[in-house]
Short mmCIF file of C-alpha atoms in Angstrom, two decimals:
data_model
loop_
_atom_site.label_atom_id
_atom_site.label_comp_id
_atom_site.label_asym_id
_atom_site.label_seq_id
_atom_site.Cartn_x
_atom_site.Cartn_y
_atom_site.Cartn_z
CA MET A 120 24.93 21.53 8.48
CA GLN A 121 25.75 21.02 4.84
CA GLY A 122 24.31 18.06 2.93
CA ASN A 123 27.54 16.07 2.76
CA ALA A 124 28.16 16.56 6.46
CA ALA A 125 24.61 15.39 7.22
CA VAL A 126 25.15 12.26 5.15
CA ARG A 127 28.41 11.50 6.98
CA ALA A 128 26.71 12.03 10.35
CA LEU A 129 23.81 9.79 9.33
CA ASN A 130 26.20 7.05 8.22
CA ASN A 131 27.74 7.13 11.68
CA THR A 132 24.37 6.91 13.43
CA PRO A 133 23.32 3.47 14.72
CA GLY A 134 20.35 2.02 12.87
CA LYS A 135 18.53 -1.26 12.40
CA ARG A 136 17.36 -2.76 9.13
CA GLN A 137 13.72 -3.71 9.32
CA THR A 138 10.47 -3.76 7.38
CA LEU A 139 7.78 -1.11 7.53
CA GLY A 140 4.61 -3.20 7.28
CA LYS A 141 0.96 -2.48 6.61
CA GLY A 142 0.07 -2.64 10.29
CA GLN A 143 2.36 0.30 11.07
CA PHE A 144 0.66 2.65 8.60
CA SER A 145 -2.42 4.76 9.14
CA LEU A 146 -4.72 3.40 6.44
CA THR A 147 -7.48 5.19 4.54
CA ASP A 148 -9.79 3.80 1.87
CA GLY A 149 -9.37 5.27 -1.58
CA THR A 150 -11.83 7.18 -3.76
CA ALA A 151 -12.37 5.97 -7.31
CA ASN A 152 -10.60 8.08 -9.95
CA GLU A 153 -9.20 10.52 -7.38
CA ARG A 154 -5.66 10.82 -6.04
CA THR A 155 -6.13 9.61 -2.47
CA MET A 156 -3.65 9.14 0.34
CA VAL A 157 -4.32 5.52 1.30
CA ALA A 158 -1.44 4.93 3.73
CA SER A 159 0.73 7.19 5.88
CA TYR A 160 3.53 6.59 8.37
CA GLN A 161 5.14 9.26 10.56
CA ALA A 162 8.76 9.13 11.65
CA ARG A 163 8.36 9.61 15.38
CA GLY A 164 11.24 11.30 17.16
CA VAL A 165 14.04 9.86 15.02
CA PRO A 166 14.61 9.54 11.26
CA PHE A 167 14.41 6.47 9.09
CA GLU A 168 15.62 5.72 5.59
CA VAL A 169 13.97 3.77 2.78
CA ARG A 170 16.49 1.24 1.49
CA GLU A 171 17.54 0.71 -2.12
CA ASP A 172 19.22 -2.64 -1.51
CA ALA A 173 16.13 -4.66 -0.57
CA ALA A 174 12.77 -5.52 -2.09
CA ALA A 175 9.44 -3.90 -1.27
CA ARG A 176 6.10 -5.70 -1.63
CA ILE A 177 3.00 -3.78 -2.66
CA SER A 178 -0.45 -5.10 -3.55
CA PHE A 179 -3.68 -3.12 -3.39
CA VAL A 180 -7.18 -4.56 -3.41
CA THR A 181 -10.69 -3.27 -3.86
CA ALA A 182 -13.88 -4.69 -2.35
CA GLU A 183 -17.54 -5.23 -3.16
CA GLU A 184 -20.60 -6.43 -1.31
CA PHE A 185 -23.02 -9.07 -2.60
CA THR A 186 -26.03 -10.89 -1.19
CA ALA A 187 -26.44 -14.67 -1.35
CA ASP A 188 -30.11 -15.53 -1.92
CA GLY A 189 -30.30 -18.52 0.43
CA THR A 190 -31.54 -20.96 -2.19
CA ASP A 191 -28.73 -23.46 -1.51
CA ASN A 192 -27.39 -23.35 -5.03
CA VAL A 193 -24.23 -22.04 -6.68
CA GLU A 194 -24.59 -18.38 -7.65
CA THR A 195 -22.31 -16.38 -9.92
CA HIS A 196 -21.36 -12.95 -8.63
CA ASN A 197 -19.98 -10.50 -11.20
CA LEU A 198 -17.26 -8.07 -10.14
CA SER A 199 -17.27 -4.45 -11.26
CA TYR A 200 -13.54 -4.34 -12.02
CA ASN A 201 -11.11 -6.54 -13.91
CA LEU A 202 -9.94 -9.38 -11.70
CA VAL A 203 -6.26 -10.26 -12.06
CA GLU A 204 -4.63 -13.57 -11.22
CA THR A 205 -1.63 -12.16 -9.41
CA LYS A 206 1.26 -14.10 -7.89
CA ASN A 207 1.84 -11.49 -5.18
CA THR A 208 -1.04 -12.19 -2.82
CA GLN A 209 -4.30 -14.11 -2.55
CA ASN A 210 -6.33 -12.97 -5.54
CA LEU A 211 -9.74 -12.95 -3.85
CA VAL A 212 -10.60 -13.09 -0.16
CA LEU A 213 -14.25 -13.80 0.59
CA TYR A 214 -16.33 -13.32 3.75
CA ALA A 215 -19.91 -14.44 4.41
CA ASP A 216 -21.63 -12.64 7.31
CA GLY A 217 -18.22 -11.81 8.79
CA SER A 218 -16.66 -15.29 8.49
CA ARG A 219 -13.98 -16.30 6.01
CA VAL A 220 -15.29 -18.66 3.34
CA GLN A 221 -13.98 -20.08 0.08
CA PRO A 222 -15.55 -19.37 -3.32
CA ASP A 223 -16.55 -22.48 -5.26
CA SER A 224 -14.62 -21.17 -8.24
CA ILE A 225 -13.07 -17.99 -9.65
CA ASP A 226 -13.40 -16.96 -13.29
CA TYR A 227 -10.59 -14.52 -14.02
CA ALA A 228 -11.54 -14.05 -17.68
CA GLY A 229 -15.16 -13.42 -16.73
CA ASN A 230 -14.37 -11.24 -13.68
CA SER A 231 -16.65 -13.28 -11.42
CA PHE A 232 -16.75 -15.93 -8.71
CA ASP A 233 -19.16 -18.70 -7.81
CA TYR A 234 -20.39 -19.33 -4.27
CA ASP A 235 -22.86 -21.81 -2.76
CA ASP A 236 -24.63 -20.20 0.19
CA GLY A 237 -25.69 -23.51 1.76
CA GLY A 238 -29.27 -22.32 2.10
CA ASN A 239 -28.47 -19.18 4.08
CA ASN A 240 -29.14 -15.56 3.22
CA GLU A 241 -25.65 -14.12 3.59
CA VAL A 242 -23.87 -10.82 3.02
CA LEU A 243 -20.73 -11.46 1.00
CA HIS A 244 -17.67 -9.22 1.01
CA ALA A 245 -15.14 -9.88 -1.73
CA PHE A 246 -11.68 -8.28 -1.46
CA TYR A 247 -9.80 -8.73 -4.74
CA VAL A 248 -6.90 -7.47 -6.83
CA ALA A 249 -8.19 -5.32 -9.71
CA ARG A 250 -6.40 -5.00 -13.04
CA ASP A 251 -7.76 -1.53 -13.92
CA PRO A 252 -4.70 0.71 -14.37
CA GLY A 253 -4.07 3.55 -11.96
CA SER A 254 -1.13 5.47 -10.52
CA VAL A 255 0.76 4.73 -7.31
CA THR A 256 3.02 7.37 -5.77
CA ILE A 257 5.10 7.19 -2.59
CA GLU A 258 6.21 10.55 -1.21
CA LYS A 259 7.93 11.89 1.86
CA VAL A 260 6.23 14.99 3.21
CA ALA A 261 7.36 17.60 5.71
CA PRO A 262 5.20 18.42 8.76
CA LYS A 263 2.16 20.65 8.28
CA ALA A 264 4.03 23.86 9.01
CA GLN A 265 6.20 23.08 5.97
CA ALA A 266 3.59 21.13 4.00
CA SER A 267 4.73 22.59 0.68
CA ILE A 268 7.94 20.53 0.95
CA SER A 269 7.65 16.99 -0.38
CA GLU A 270 9.57 14.62 -2.60
CA THR A 271 8.43 11.69 -4.71
CA LEU A 272 10.39 8.53 -3.93
CA THR A 273 8.82 6.26 -6.54
CA GLN A 274 5.96 6.05 -9.03
CA ASP A 275 4.29 3.00 -10.54
CA THR A 276 0.88 1.77 -11.68
CA THR A 277 -1.55 -0.52 -9.91
CA SER A 278 -1.73 -2.77 -12.97
CA ALA A 279 2.05 -3.11 -13.26
CA LEU A 280 2.30 -4.00 -9.56
CA ALA A 281 -0.42 -6.62 -9.95
CA ASP A 282 0.90 -8.11 -13.20
CA ARG A 283 4.54 -8.55 -12.25
CA ASP A 284 5.73 -11.49 -10.19
CA GLN A 285 7.29 -9.54 -7.34
CA ASN A 286 9.19 -12.64 -6.22
CA LYS A 287 11.12 -12.63 -9.50
CA GLU A 288 10.88 -8.90 -10.32
CA PRO A 289 10.92 -7.22 -6.93
CA VAL A 290 9.79 -3.67 -6.35
CA THR A 291 12.87 -1.61 -5.50
CA PHE A 292 13.72 2.04 -4.95
CA GLU A 293 16.32 3.92 -6.97
CA PHE A 294 17.45 7.27 -5.61
CA THR A 295 19.49 9.97 -7.27
CA ASP A 296 21.18 11.29 -4.13
CA ALA A 297 22.08 10.08 -0.66
CA LEU A 298 19.31 12.01 1.11
CA GLU A 299 16.40 11.17 -1.17
CA GLY A 300 15.31 8.10 0.80
CA VAL A 301 15.78 9.75 4.21
CA VAL A 302 12.63 10.65 6.16
CA PRO A 303 13.49 13.03 9.03
CA ALA A 304 11.80 12.94 12.42
CA ASN A 305 8.14 14.05 12.30
CA TRP A 306 7.99 13.81 8.50
CA ARG A 307 5.59 11.37 6.87
CA LEU A 308 5.89 8.70 4.24
CA ASN A 309 2.64 8.81 2.26
CA VAL A 310 1.25 6.40 -0.32
CA TYR A 311 -1.18 7.82 -2.89
CA VAL A 312 -3.34 5.88 -5.35
CA ASP A 313 -5.44 7.23 -8.23
CA ALA A 314 -7.30 4.35 -9.90
CA PRO A 315 -10.77 3.36 -11.15
CA ALA A 316 -11.01 0.63 -8.50
CA PRO A 317 -10.97 2.29 -5.06
CA VAL A 318 -8.47 0.89 -2.57
CA ARG A 319 -10.18 -0.92 0.31
CA TRP A 320 -8.54 -2.03 3.56
CA ASP A 321 -11.71 -3.24 5.30
CA ASP A 322 -15.50 -3.20 4.93
CA ASP A 323 -16.10 0.24 6.49
CA ASN A 324 -17.19 1.73 3.17
CA LEU A 325 -19.33 -1.20 2.07
CA GLY A 326 -23.07 -1.44 2.66
CA THR A 327 -22.72 -3.70 5.71
CA THR A 328 -19.94 -3.55 8.28
CA ASN A 329 -18.95 -6.89 9.78
CA GLY A 330 -15.34 -6.11 10.69
CA ASP A 331 -13.96 -7.82 7.58
CA VAL A 332 -10.41 -6.84 6.60
CA ALA A 333 -8.43 -7.11 3.39
CA THR A 334 -5.86 -9.66 4.47
CA ASN A 335 -4.63 -9.84 0.86
CA ALA A 336 -3.65 -6.14 0.74
CA VAL A 337 0.12 -5.79 1.15
CA VAL A 338 2.43 -2.86 1.92
CA SER A 339 5.94 -3.83 2.99
CA LEU A 340 8.83 -1.38 2.62
CA PRO A 341 12.48 -1.99 3.58
CA ILE A 342 13.92 0.70 5.85
CA VAL A 343 16.73 1.51 8.22
CA GLN A 344 15.30 2.75 11.51
CA TYR A 345 17.83 5.05 13.17
CA GLU A 346 18.20 5.00 16.92
CA GLN A 347 18.82 8.72 17.46
CA GLY A 348 18.45 12.07 15.81
CA VAL A 349 21.06 13.71 13.59
CA PRO A 350 21.65 17.46 14.07
CA GLY A 351 21.06 19.40 10.84
CA LEU A 352 19.58 16.42 8.99
CA GLU A 353 16.12 17.89 8.48
CA ASP A 354 17.51 21.10 6.97
CA ALA A 355 19.75 19.10 4.63
CA VAL A 356 16.82 16.92 3.52
CA LYS A 357 14.65 19.99 2.93
CA ARG A 358 17.36 21.60 0.80
CA SER A 359 17.80 18.37 -1.15
CA ALA A 360 14.04 17.99 -1.68
CA ILE A 361 13.67 21.45 -3.20
CA GLY A 362 16.83 21.12 -5.29
CA ILE A 363 19.30 23.26 -3.35
CA GLU A 364 22.76 21.75 -3.38
CA GLY A 365 25.06 21.69 -0.38
#
């Protein structure tokens, strides 16, 4: 089926507008200063389409482990990366021995937070938004048998995403053709990050594992989820992705 015919068929296919949220992705922690796939979602059985007419929300966090000394006084804990006061999510989420707690104060200029341990030796896990600039890329990727076929849907930087007020300046997609945002059945939508501060979704890669999760990490993408397959769509998307017209 030619590209235009595939687009017409897709437009006549029933679909539902919805949000692809963080909980629907397969999540992987990032590696500092390496391009890492940190989130992936597979279109199972039927295609979906990333929408241009609605806002996405994206906020990545990193995490560090500290130890409270149990002296029942306020301690200052210095973060390794630049802490940003973002409007897009909670800037710093803190756990003590697996329970959510509140820092006594946060010093954004000093990249640190204060915490009073109440006289207990505690393991602290801090999940926070880091300002250190890095790249963010969202791609659609064909199944393994055709793994050489992929297409970048958007590129940004971690610092730009953190600095902007996404309520006033929403993250949106802009496509150059009608098939660019379409993810055929069995293809994947992958999110890659390459940044000094490694992306963290939970405490699995920290020194102590308490089951703490980064509730302030956000991935929310607007999509149309189609209800059935479209004959010839995958071939048309492949041709579009590699630059073959028609």
